[in-house]
XYZ file of C-alpha atoms in Angstrom:
757
model
C -65.959 58.144 -13.614
C -63.025 56.195 -12.189
C -62.092 57.003 -8.624
C -58.375 57.533 -8.181
C -58.381 58.255 -4.452
C -60.270 57.480 -1.296
C -63.311 59.562 -0.496
C -62.566 63.118 0.609
C -63.505 64.115 4.158
C -64.736 67.708 3.952
C -64.982 69.447 7.317
C -66.599 72.759 8.278
C -64.368 75.700 9.147
C -66.206 78.348 11.123
C -62.988 79.970 12.367
C -59.273 79.942 11.602
C -58.584 77.758 14.659
C -61.352 75.385 13.607
C -59.869 75.055 10.112
C -56.431 74.113 11.432
C -57.946 71.696 13.954
C -59.994 69.910 11.284
C -57.029 69.538 8.922
C -54.776 68.251 11.687
C -57.436 65.797 12.840
C -58.208 64.017 9.563
C -59.994 66.352 7.137
C -58.746 66.255 3.539
C -60.435 69.566 2.793
C -62.218 72.338 4.664
C -64.974 74.649 3.468
C -65.174 78.082 5.005
C -66.479 81.552 4.330
C -64.926 84.960 4.226
C -66.504 87.786 6.152
C -68.762 88.559 3.184
C -71.086 86.625 0.876
C -71.259 83.474 3.011
C -74.423 81.597 3.981
C -73.068 81.558 7.556
C -72.606 85.290 8.018
C -72.597 84.925 11.815
C -69.737 82.406 11.971
C -66.288 83.611 13.058
C -65.159 83.521 9.441
C -61.440 84.110 8.795
C -60.173 87.234 7.061
C -58.725 87.086 3.550
C -55.241 87.519 5.035
C -55.802 84.597 7.403
C -57.110 82.495 4.531
C -53.973 83.123 2.471
C -51.899 81.678 5.318
C -54.340 78.787 5.677
C -53.983 78.015 1.957
C -50.189 77.772 2.297
C -50.570 75.464 5.300
C -53.147 73.269 3.555
C -51.346 72.917 0.232
C -48.046 72.007 1.872
C -49.939 69.050 3.363
C -51.859 68.132 0.182
C -55.138 69.403 1.601
C -57.678 71.739 0.030
C -59.647 74.837 0.960
C -63.037 75.709 -0.525
C -64.549 79.150 0.037
C -68.294 79.690 0.151
C -69.759 82.428 -2.025
C -73.158 80.849 -1.605
C -75.481 83.812 -1.215
C -77.368 85.974 -3.698
C -75.436 89.097 -4.718
C -76.612 92.482 -5.933
C -75.009 94.195 -8.929
C -72.817 96.529 -6.812
C -71.585 93.572 -4.733
C -70.951 91.378 -7.746
C -69.380 93.934 -10.070
C -67.710 96.095 -7.438
C -66.600 93.864 -4.557
C -66.356 90.174 -5.400
C -63.326 90.323 -7.708
C -61.170 92.168 -5.174
C -62.260 89.752 -2.451
C -61.333 86.613 -4.396
C -58.227 87.831 -6.268
C -55.678 87.335 -3.434
C -57.180 83.922 -2.692
C -57.027 82.929 -6.372
C -53.414 84.093 -6.570
C -52.659 81.990 -3.476
C -54.096 78.839 -5.034
C -57.664 78.700 -3.703
C -58.984 75.258 -4.651
C -62.666 75.998 -5.277
C -65.627 78.223 -4.515
C -69.100 77.009 -3.561
C -71.770 79.004 -5.397
C -75.570 79.364 -5.395
C -76.221 82.430 -7.588
C -75.802 81.628 -11.302
C -74.832 85.238 -11.997
C -72.005 84.820 -9.476
C -71.120 81.527 -11.153
C -70.848 83.188 -14.560
C -68.761 86.062 -13.141
C -66.287 83.807 -11.311
C -65.807 81.514 -14.296
C -64.991 84.500 -16.501
C -62.769 86.253 -13.949
C -60.901 83.233 -12.549
C -60.732 80.596 -15.313
C -58.633 78.098 -13.338
C -60.873 78.146 -10.282
C -63.139 75.143 -9.760
C -66.761 75.946 -8.992
C -68.912 73.696 -6.828
C -72.671 73.957 -7.324
C -74.084 74.526 -3.838
C -76.881 72.503 -2.293
C -78.639 75.905 -2.299
C -79.250 75.314 -6.030
C -81.679 72.447 -5.227
C -80.108 70.053 -7.734
C -81.893 66.687 -7.676
C -80.870 65.026 -10.968
C -77.756 64.453 -13.053
C -79.303 66.379 -15.946
C -79.873 69.339 -13.672
C -76.227 69.218 -12.600
C -74.661 68.652 -16.022
C -76.135 71.820 -17.514
C -73.735 73.894 -15.379
C -70.507 72.388 -16.744
C -70.041 75.212 -19.301
C -70.031 77.647 -16.369
C -67.001 76.050 -14.722
C -68.807 73.667 -12.379
C -66.685 70.626 -11.533
C -68.605 69.369 -8.509
C -72.239 69.203 -7.448
C -73.653 69.204 -3.919
C -77.090 67.601 -4.401
C -80.145 68.480 -2.351
C -80.033 66.803 1.063
C -83.476 65.307 0.442
C -82.198 62.660 -1.997
C -82.072 58.968 -1.089
C -78.945 56.855 -1.422
C -80.533 55.238 -4.481
C -80.992 58.627 -6.127
C -77.386 59.531 -5.311
C -76.173 56.304 -6.950
C -78.363 56.997 -9.995
C -76.972 60.524 -10.294
C -73.440 59.120 -10.071
C -74.110 56.895 -13.086
C -75.160 59.843 -15.251
C -72.630 62.548 -14.444
C -68.856 62.799 -14.420
C -69.000 65.754 -12.055
C -67.599 65.134 -8.598
C -70.348 64.500 -6.047
C -70.215 66.002 -2.577
C -72.874 64.737 -0.170
C -73.797 65.908 3.320
C -73.236 62.970 5.683
C -73.359 64.528 9.150
C -74.826 67.468 11.029
C -77.892 69.680 10.992
C -80.596 69.396 8.347
C -82.777 72.188 7.015
C -86.512 71.519 6.981
C -86.839 73.259 3.618
C -85.042 72.366 0.419
C -81.918 74.523 0.705
C -82.161 77.680 -1.358
C -85.972 77.527 -1.406
C -86.527 78.971 2.077
C -87.812 82.500 2.586
C -89.384 82.022 6.014
C -86.661 83.911 7.898
C -87.072 86.781 5.439
C -90.850 86.675 5.856
C -90.781 86.710 9.663
C -87.932 89.066 10.453
C -86.374 90.408 7.267
C -83.277 88.196 7.643
C -82.828 86.249 4.428
C -81.191 82.841 4.540
C -80.196 83.428 0.925
C -78.163 86.393 2.164
C -76.476 84.423 4.957
C -78.638 85.713 7.809
C -81.086 82.886 8.516
C -82.733 83.264 11.937
C -83.669 79.536 11.922
C -87.452 79.904 12.311
C -87.742 76.169 11.598
C -86.360 75.593 15.122
C -89.299 77.377 16.769
C -92.264 75.603 18.383
C -95.399 75.819 16.226
C -99.002 75.646 17.337
C -101.582 73.908 15.160
C -105.149 75.157 14.911
C -106.113 72.077 16.969
C -104.083 73.499 19.865
C -101.246 70.975 19.685
C -97.762 72.490 19.897
C -94.453 71.004 18.815
C -91.234 71.551 16.921
C -92.839 70.264 13.726
C -90.269 71.855 11.408
C -87.134 70.901 13.371
C -85.196 67.921 11.974
C -82.841 65.832 14.034
C -79.168 66.026 13.190
C -77.924 63.447 10.719
C -75.249 60.830 11.374
C -74.273 58.246 8.744
C -71.090 56.921 10.329
C -72.531 53.406 10.148
C -73.384 53.847 6.451
C -69.979 55.072 5.259
C -69.487 51.946 3.156
C -72.817 52.335 1.358
C -72.040 55.967 0.586
C -68.630 55.085 -0.829
C -70.082 52.228 -2.868
C -72.669 54.648 -4.302
C -69.810 56.685 -5.762
C -69.752 59.693 -3.443
C -66.508 61.639 -3.881
C -66.687 63.887 -0.836
C -68.267 63.422 2.600
C -69.470 66.842 3.724
C -69.879 67.559 7.426
C -72.238 70.401 8.356
C -71.325 72.695 11.239
C -69.592 76.009 10.560
C -71.387 77.467 13.586
C -70.162 74.689 15.889
C -66.998 74.451 17.998
C -63.618 73.326 16.669
C -63.806 70.122 18.766
C -66.855 69.124 16.728
C -65.088 69.696 13.394
C -61.979 67.844 14.557
C -63.773 64.814 16.004
C -66.235 64.299 13.150
C -63.459 64.608 10.561
C -61.323 62.071 12.416
C -64.087 59.484 12.773
C -65.351 59.681 9.186
C -61.743 59.409 7.964
C -61.183 56.288 10.089
C -64.379 54.596 8.900
C -63.751 55.496 5.248
C -60.217 54.097 5.399
C -61.509 50.937 7.058
C -64.101 50.378 4.326
C -61.511 50.934 1.625
C -59.318 48.326 3.335
C -62.225 45.870 3.430
C -62.666 46.067 7.214
C -66.226 46.032 8.551
C -66.976 48.327 11.503
C -67.154 46.714 14.933
C -70.654 47.181 16.379
C -69.427 48.113 19.856
C -66.862 50.571 18.533
C -69.474 52.119 16.249
C -71.894 52.520 19.161
C -69.183 54.200 21.233
C -68.150 56.539 18.415
C -71.738 57.551 17.636
C -72.302 58.268 21.329
C -69.232 60.526 21.339
C -70.642 62.371 18.341
C -73.956 62.730 20.175
C -72.099 64.223 23.132
C -70.674 66.878 20.816
C -74.074 67.841 19.382
C -77.377 66.256 18.439
C -81.033 67.223 18.290
C -83.330 64.549 19.686
C -80.813 61.850 18.855
C -79.547 61.208 15.350
C -81.350 60.246 12.178
C -79.822 58.876 8.973
C -81.237 61.698 6.901
C -83.267 61.307 3.741
C -80.352 59.250 2.447
C -81.359 56.199 4.474
C -84.522 56.858 6.510
C -87.575 55.129 5.056
C -90.076 56.947 7.282
C -89.857 60.749 7.188
C -91.312 60.921 10.702
C -87.984 59.596 12.029
C -86.261 62.732 10.748
C -88.204 65.199 12.913
C -87.916 65.558 16.690
C -90.924 67.622 17.681
C -90.443 67.514 21.474
C -87.422 69.779 21.938
C -84.931 71.985 20.117
C -81.258 72.562 20.839
C -78.568 70.160 21.991
C -80.258 66.998 23.246
C -77.215 65.475 24.900
C -76.843 61.840 25.992
C -78.910 60.104 28.646
C -76.680 59.116 31.580
C -79.176 58.034 34.215
C -82.702 57.791 35.659
C -83.984 59.255 38.922
C -84.643 56.515 41.498
C -85.893 58.489 44.475
C -86.242 62.010 45.746
C -86.041 63.405 49.249
C -86.000 66.956 50.477
C -83.514 68.893 48.357
C -81.813 65.763 46.975
C -82.342 63.481 43.991
C -80.733 60.057 43.639
C -80.225 58.680 40.132
C -78.606 55.529 38.786
C -75.864 55.985 36.202
C -75.921 54.243 32.833
C -72.877 56.144 31.518
C -69.644 57.332 33.088
C -69.651 60.972 34.178
C -66.614 63.167 34.817
C -65.579 66.356 36.568
C -67.091 69.459 34.923
C -69.728 67.498 32.971
C -73.044 69.359 32.804
C -76.113 67.253 33.671
C -79.754 68.118 33.102
C -82.883 66.632 34.713
C -85.897 66.553 32.359
C -89.591 66.050 32.975
C -91.903 63.741 31.030
C -92.240 66.396 28.291
C -88.487 66.620 27.835
C -88.287 70.065 29.450
C -85.344 70.950 31.687
C -86.250 71.135 35.374
C -82.747 71.369 36.840
C -79.120 71.545 35.698
C -75.835 71.234 37.558
C -72.104 70.776 36.982
C -70.462 67.559 38.171
C -67.781 67.895 40.850
C -66.821 64.222 41.184
C -66.679 61.682 38.377
C -68.369 58.312 38.752
C -68.813 54.997 36.917
C -72.069 53.116 36.207
C -74.085 51.526 37.731
C -73.387 53.707 40.758
C -76.091 55.750 42.433
C -75.400 59.480 42.448
C -76.926 61.994 44.828
C -77.455 65.513 43.520
C -78.675 68.441 45.566
C -81.173 70.629 43.727
C -82.582 74.091 44.209
C -85.826 74.846 45.966
C -88.761 75.073 43.578
C -87.437 72.491 41.089
C -89.882 69.641 40.493
C -87.863 66.419 40.299
C -89.644 63.055 40.424
C -88.660 59.380 40.288
C -88.499 58.122 36.719
C -87.254 61.377 35.254
C -84.274 61.069 32.931
C -80.887 62.690 33.415
C -78.945 63.881 30.367
C -75.390 65.064 29.903
C -75.257 68.210 27.747
C -71.519 68.807 28.116
C -68.971 65.991 28.124
C -66.027 67.806 29.677
C -63.672 64.822 29.509
C -64.326 64.309 25.791
C -63.827 67.989 25.003
C -60.591 67.992 26.989
C -59.389 64.853 25.218
C -60.059 66.357 21.781
C -58.485 69.675 22.766
C -55.339 67.969 24.015
C -55.122 65.856 20.855
C -55.420 68.964 18.667
C -52.705 70.761 20.649
C -50.450 67.710 20.436
C -50.959 67.501 16.684
C -50.142 71.199 16.352
C -46.821 70.631 18.099
C -45.996 67.501 16.140
C -47.232 68.671 12.746
C -44.027 69.162 10.751
C -43.239 68.613 7.101
C -40.455 66.024 6.760
C -37.399 67.095 4.761
C -34.193 65.289 3.912
C -31.141 67.432 4.547
C -27.570 67.263 3.249
C -25.011 69.615 4.873
C -21.460 70.044 3.611
C -18.588 72.132 4.961
C -15.142 72.136 3.314
C -12.335 74.492 4.282
C -12.013 77.296 1.772
C -15.512 76.792 0.361
C -18.973 78.093 1.275
C -20.937 75.779 3.512
C -24.070 74.383 1.816
C -27.387 72.908 2.870
C -29.543 70.975 0.427
C -33.150 70.220 1.330
C -35.514 67.711 -0.291
C -39.278 67.609 0.339
C -41.074 65.200 -1.957
C -40.273 66.226 -5.528
C -39.167 69.714 -4.456
C -35.580 70.584 -3.562
C -33.438 73.643 -2.932
C -29.894 74.600 -2.009
C -28.624 77.463 0.149
C -25.061 78.574 0.807
C -23.471 80.261 3.799
C -20.159 81.746 4.825
C -16.799 80.474 3.653
C -15.441 77.761 5.946
C -12.167 78.677 7.664
C -9.541 76.530 9.415
C -10.052 76.358 13.155
C -7.619 78.387 15.254
C -8.821 76.671 18.375
C -11.371 73.915 18.812
C -12.740 72.636 15.501
C -16.454 72.083 14.951
C -17.606 68.469 14.875
C -20.334 66.930 12.685
C -22.339 66.294 15.857
C -22.158 69.996 16.799
C -23.559 70.878 13.378
C -26.241 68.200 13.568
C -27.486 69.403 16.951
C -27.721 72.996 15.744
C -29.511 72.069 12.502
C -32.046 69.881 14.308
C -33.216 72.719 16.563
C -36.161 73.368 14.244
C -38.272 75.094 16.906
C -41.672 76.306 15.692
C -40.855 76.048 11.994
C -43.040 73.983 9.641
C -40.248 71.477 8.948
C -38.366 68.670 10.622
C -35.521 66.519 9.337
C -36.540 62.996 8.429
C -32.881 62.256 7.634
C -29.874 64.531 7.893
C -26.461 63.864 6.349
C -23.660 66.022 7.771
C -20.196 66.205 6.241
C -17.615 68.503 7.914
C -13.956 68.574 6.924
C -11.694 67.834 9.872
C -10.213 70.970 11.421
C -12.941 73.293 10.127
C -14.396 76.183 12.108
C -18.022 77.318 11.799
C -19.896 79.817 14.003
C -22.896 77.922 15.350
C -25.099 80.976 14.805
C -24.295 80.857 11.078
C -25.408 77.224 10.943
C -28.770 78.150 12.484
C -29.119 81.051 10.044
C -28.436 78.690 7.127
C -31.160 76.325 8.384
C -33.668 79.182 8.632
C -32.774 80.367 5.140
C -33.117 76.833 3.786
C -36.501 76.277 5.404
C -37.763 79.608 4.063
C -36.566 78.739 0.561
C -38.029 75.222 0.504
C -41.300 76.723 1.753
C -41.342 79.159 -1.171
C -40.470 76.379 -3.611
C -43.294 74.223 -2.290
C -45.766 77.091 -2.630
C -44.636 77.922 -6.165
C -44.928 74.269 -7.137
C -48.463 74.114 -5.767
C -49.451 77.315 -7.574
C -48.078 76.023 -10.882
C -50.339 72.994 -10.547
C -53.382 75.144 -9.795
C -52.930 78.288 -11.870
C -52.285 78.390 -15.602
C -54.425 81.403 -16.482
C -54.197 84.743 -14.651
C -57.291 86.426 -13.291
C -58.916 89.223 -15.262
C -61.611 91.590 -14.036
C -64.687 91.101 -16.243
C -66.315 94.014 -17.986
C -69.616 95.040 -16.500
C -72.487 93.530 -18.460
C -74.250 95.789 -20.905
C -77.777 96.320 -19.694
C -80.101 96.058 -22.647
C -83.155 98.254 -22.795
C -86.175 96.301 -21.723
C -89.592 96.745 -23.234
C -92.067 96.684 -20.400
C -94.925 94.329 -21.185
C -98.224 94.656 -19.445
C -99.063 91.014 -18.838
C -100.246 90.091 -15.352
C -99.667 86.449 -14.473
C -102.131 84.723 -12.164
C -101.280 81.376 -10.550
C -104.517 79.344 -10.587
C -104.572 76.292 -8.326
C -108.008 74.650 -8.689
C -110.978 74.415 -11.050
C -113.189 76.683 -8.985
C -110.611 79.422 -9.446
C -110.435 78.668 -13.185
C -114.108 79.448 -13.663
C -113.783 82.798 -11.892
C -110.548 83.833 -13.636
C -111.995 82.850 -17.014
C -115.036 85.000 -16.318
C -112.831 87.975 -15.396
C -110.760 87.623 -18.591
C -113.873 87.389 -20.770
C -115.009 90.690 -19.314
C -112.110 92.310 -21.178
C -109.219 91.895 -18.751
C -107.029 90.418 -21.452
C -103.776 91.351 -19.711
C -104.342 88.515 -17.251
C -102.475 85.333 -18.170
C -103.537 82.274 -16.152
C -100.729 79.922 -15.112
C -101.568 76.360 -14.103
C -99.037 74.739 -11.736
C -99.380 71.092 -12.753
C -98.660 69.726 -9.261
C -102.045 71.142 -8.221
C -103.944 69.250 -10.952
C -104.036 65.464 -11.315
C -102.906 64.304 -14.759
C -106.319 62.909 -15.625
C -107.728 66.439 -15.211
C -105.421 68.076 -17.752
C -107.849 67.569 -20.648
C -110.621 69.296 -18.722
C -108.193 72.049 -17.733
C -107.286 72.745 -21.382
C -110.879 72.551 -22.614
C -112.077 74.988 -19.950
C -109.802 77.695 -21.329
C -111.269 77.481 -24.871
C -109.728 80.405 -26.808
C -107.976 81.894 -23.769
C -104.164 81.501 -23.839
C -102.698 79.924 -20.723
C -99.316 78.830 -19.406
C -98.214 75.902 -17.276
C -95.448 75.351 -14.756
C -93.995 71.950 -13.917
C -93.940 70.611 -10.352
C -91.269 72.548 -8.455
C -89.490 69.423 -7.152
C -88.993 66.618 -9.640
C -86.597 64.199 -7.993
C -86.333 60.762 -9.592
C -89.530 59.214 -8.142
C -91.540 62.384 -8.805
C -90.052 62.757 -12.277
C -90.959 59.190 -13.178
C -94.547 59.794 -12.072
C -94.752 63.121 -13.888
C -93.425 61.650 -17.144
C -96.048 58.910 -16.961
C -98.709 61.582 -16.535
C -97.282 63.548 -19.433
C -97.174 60.497 -21.677
C -100.870 59.877 -21.060
C -102.239 63.412 -20.783
C -99.620 65.909 -21.961
C -100.985 65.995 -25.498
C -104.273 67.297 -24.128
C -102.519 70.424 -22.871
C -100.664 70.909 -26.147
C -103.896 70.588 -28.134
C -105.322 73.402 -26.040
C -104.291 77.022 -26.075
C -100.980 76.404 -24.273
C -98.915 79.527 -24.935
C -95.801 79.085 -22.806
C -93.952 77.617 -19.842
C -93.297 79.363 -16.552
C -89.998 77.939 -15.269
C -90.059 77.537 -11.475
C -86.905 75.410 -11.213
C -83.732 75.399 -13.293
C -83.959 71.599 -13.114
C -86.875 71.849 -15.567
C -84.788 73.254 -18.420
C -83.242 69.934 -19.580
C -86.721 68.344 -19.555
C -88.403 70.635 -22.062
C -87.055 68.844 -25.125
C -88.043 65.467 -23.713
C -91.567 66.817 -23.181
C -91.564 68.214 -26.753
C -92.451 71.703 -25.540
C -89.038 73.340 -25.924
C -90.420 75.363 -28.856
C -92.815 77.237 -26.576
C -91.925 80.605 -25.031
C -90.506 80.277 -21.546
C -90.494 82.824 -18.744
C -88.497 82.750 -15.520
C -90.912 82.241 -12.645
C -90.889 83.979 -9.264
C -89.076 81.045 -7.618
C -86.021 81.804 -9.776
C -83.897 84.446 -8.089
C -82.696 87.424 -10.102
C -80.628 89.711 -7.919
C -78.190 90.868 -10.587
C -77.909 91.572 -14.298
C -75.644 88.589 -14.966
C -78.295 86.205 -13.680
C -80.795 87.777 -16.073
C -78.369 87.281 -18.951
C -77.806 83.627 -18.022
C -81.579 83.185 -18.039
C -81.610 84.665 -21.539
C -79.108 82.051 -22.750
C -81.638 79.463 -21.586
C -84.380 81.185 -23.561
C -85.971 83.072 -20.661
C -85.986 86.708 -21.758
C -88.574 87.763 -19.203
C -88.797 87.257 -15.461
C -91.832 87.299 -13.212
C -91.802 88.303 -9.579
C -94.358 87.774 -6.845
C -96.376 90.978 -6.726
C -99.304 89.824 -4.643
C -100.636 86.878 -2.688
C -99.244 84.414 -0.201
C -95.541 83.797 -0.556
C -94.555 80.123 -0.515
C -91.841 80.558 2.098
C -90.821 76.897 2.023
C -90.811 73.866 -0.244
C -90.290 70.818 1.947
C -89.829 67.074 1.843
C -90.904 66.946 5.482
C -94.652 66.870 6.036
C -96.631 68.122 9.035
C -99.603 66.045 7.854
C -97.514 62.896 8.038
C -96.338 63.746 11.556
C -99.963 64.010 12.663
C -100.989 60.712 11.024
C -102.656 62.199 7.954
C -100.373 60.897 5.216
C -102.337 59.865 2.123
C -100.029 56.892 1.595
C -100.930 55.425 4.984
C -104.670 55.970 4.697
C -104.805 59.469 6.159
C -106.680 62.502 4.876
C -104.109 65.251 4.353
C -105.274 68.841 4.250
C -103.748 72.304 4.546
C -102.609 72.803 8.149
C -102.283 76.170 9.824
C -99.255 76.566 12.095
C -98.327 79.587 14.201
C -95.106 80.751 15.876
C -95.021 81.944 19.514
C -95.123 85.523 18.147
C -98.281 84.730 16.139
C -96.655 84.579 12.703
C -99.026 82.337 10.793
C -98.313 79.891 7.980
C -100.237 77.204 6.115
C -98.576 73.907 5.164
C -100.103 72.552 1.947
C -99.336 68.933 0.977
C -98.651 68.125 -2.678
C -99.228 64.428 -2.138
C -98.961 63.309 -5.760
C -95.311 64.400 -5.856
C -94.601 63.988 -2.136
C -93.573 67.476 -1.094
C -95.197 70.467 0.592
C -95.546 74.203 0.191
C -95.590 76.351 3.293
C -97.412 79.638 2.614
C -97.777 82.835 4.553
C -101.177 82.805 6.221
C -102.240 86.137 4.766
C -101.884 87.305 1.186
C -100.516 90.788 0.588
C -98.956 93.091 -1.953
C -95.286 92.151 -2.386
C -92.315 94.170 -3.597
C -90.983 93.101 -7.006
C -87.422 91.729 -7.108
C -86.643 94.047 -10.041
C -88.659 97.005 -11.230
C -88.944 95.597 -14.762
C -90.177 92.173 -13.600
C -93.576 91.028 -14.782
C -96.044 90.899 -11.863
C -97.250 87.502 -10.652
C -100.262 86.980 -8.385
C -100.414 83.835 -6.241
C -103.996 82.587 -5.801
C -103.143 79.550 -3.666
C -105.650 79.290 -0.785
C -107.792 82.131 -2.180
C -111.495 81.259 -2.268
C -113.092 81.742 -5.727
C -115.582 84.345 -4.510
C -112.666 86.417 -3.156
C -110.599 86.432 -6.364
C -112.147 89.515 -7.924
C -111.822 91.481 -4.683
C -108.215 90.508 -3.991
C -107.096 91.132 -7.573
C -108.467 94.658 -7.226
C -106.697 95.086 -3.886
C -103.494 93.906 -5.516
C -103.954 96.299 -8.477
C -104.394 93.459 -10.955
C -107.847 94.776 -11.814
C -109.043 98.342 -12.131
């Protein structure tokens, strides 16, 4: 795919003010939510009316607005509310929507044919094949999973002509986006419904007694890797942060724009300037410093900061000495009036905080009085958590840009006695002409061209300013100055309308049409009970139960739990008993390569057995089935595939999945993660450790078990206790998760879960 423009800088817009600030400060596009159906439900999202005005502002400046519809929707929301929400935005030239739910994707593509759809990172897309399958549904851009390396991004670029939007800065989720149900499990607030409570930012206690923020990644910053990202073929640099302040959106957009332009011009970044710019970004927000994300970090341990959560700030000094009520520290960074400084102990915990009254330069010694009871010692570090001077500088720059932001127009004014005065305006390829009153001979003082020019150039708070202005006034003519101002206002209003109509013509060829509600076909309820079997000891027990006459039970073998060399034994153990398999949930390029090698050597053993179908746990698996030569087998949508609405079910049917299973009992896998608690504690298999399931507990005693899937280098995080779960849909086929269930407990728990009588 040939690139025809520089990389797009895509900034977050958590509020109307933040959107304007980002566009004025360097963003080429902004993504934002409405007050419904956004994954950031608690942001100060603009109203639809505000967004219509924002669209006009953006398009007049050749910028774009993308709206997030990146949550799961119910049938009433999808069929009853979404069309009316998006229609005014579509009619005002909305550039794209960002979507997670494939039922929503199908609806939007049918209702708004000219609207680009961007496949959200919530879809956990890790390969080009996984992305390309959504082209028929209107997808023009893919936002890959944030866990991919720069090499995987470059490989994806070579095999898709979809635009590629990659997160380059900001917060990281611990879980693969879209796969997390921990917030729902703990407090009933689903991240897939825009209400994530961020349980990954809590401290967790291991069974050994150690406590840390094991699930809390650092923020990502790739300002120094902008060139590598551009060379890999990334089309859009996405900055996370819709919950952050407008100064953050403005500053990050400006810096990434500067560095992208420099790389395009062949200019290498200056090391000192880069260090300064990264430090400014850290002052705005960081968690435990920055990492380079999975894009560039070789060691996953560098991505997690387990000592502290929240804004880490920037170290500005070290305590030298302490006397009664006073601490003296030496500065390593300049501090300014209204900066907020924080003293931290050896564990990184805050022991005292104060606001600076007098600025100072390094390496000066600063004396700070502290409150009684605070334990401050020599050697403790001092951090700045609010850089007041930087925030003021950004705020002033944004205000200045607001005042100076005008669209340049060329104007031609003519006034001849006996004719109507005219004003022609030219803005790019768009032009218009307005006429005013008939020009009369002056009875007293005639109007001069300079009088007219001065009145026309009083553009005030309008969106336009004259780049050039030609004024022709016949000698001896009289014109009321108020009429000249009125003509200017009329001209600016008309050129504004012409610009908007021109933009809409480029974006809209097909009108919107409300889709018919899908016809719900009558479903024949089958009585199969699917049981996810995760080791050989469980196989023996489940096989025994089935042979006792419980033929409704269908064992499912998740292949990530069984080494490839064991697949022959797995198939032979089942003898005449039909079984199903599911592929490893995450098959990024390294994992896929390993899996295909396993399949080449051992896959035939499964097919020779009584393999009766495939349980699909990731939509990424669908393009692989033909390559594996198992696309002829029945396929069922697994419990990790969301089905919140009828349209999603019908899309599944087009992919051959006429039935859907839902977790009915067992431990829910609330996360699938690239990060690994075992690795953080030195137990990575690849470095000689002995990984094992690790129990972790929140401060409120919510328990989870992190299970490493070392062969494919990812982890499941399960609820500590198994339980009966509520089906997603009443006609779903029940699925029992036996992960972490001891073989001797299987019969008992299946009875408790109503899988056995």
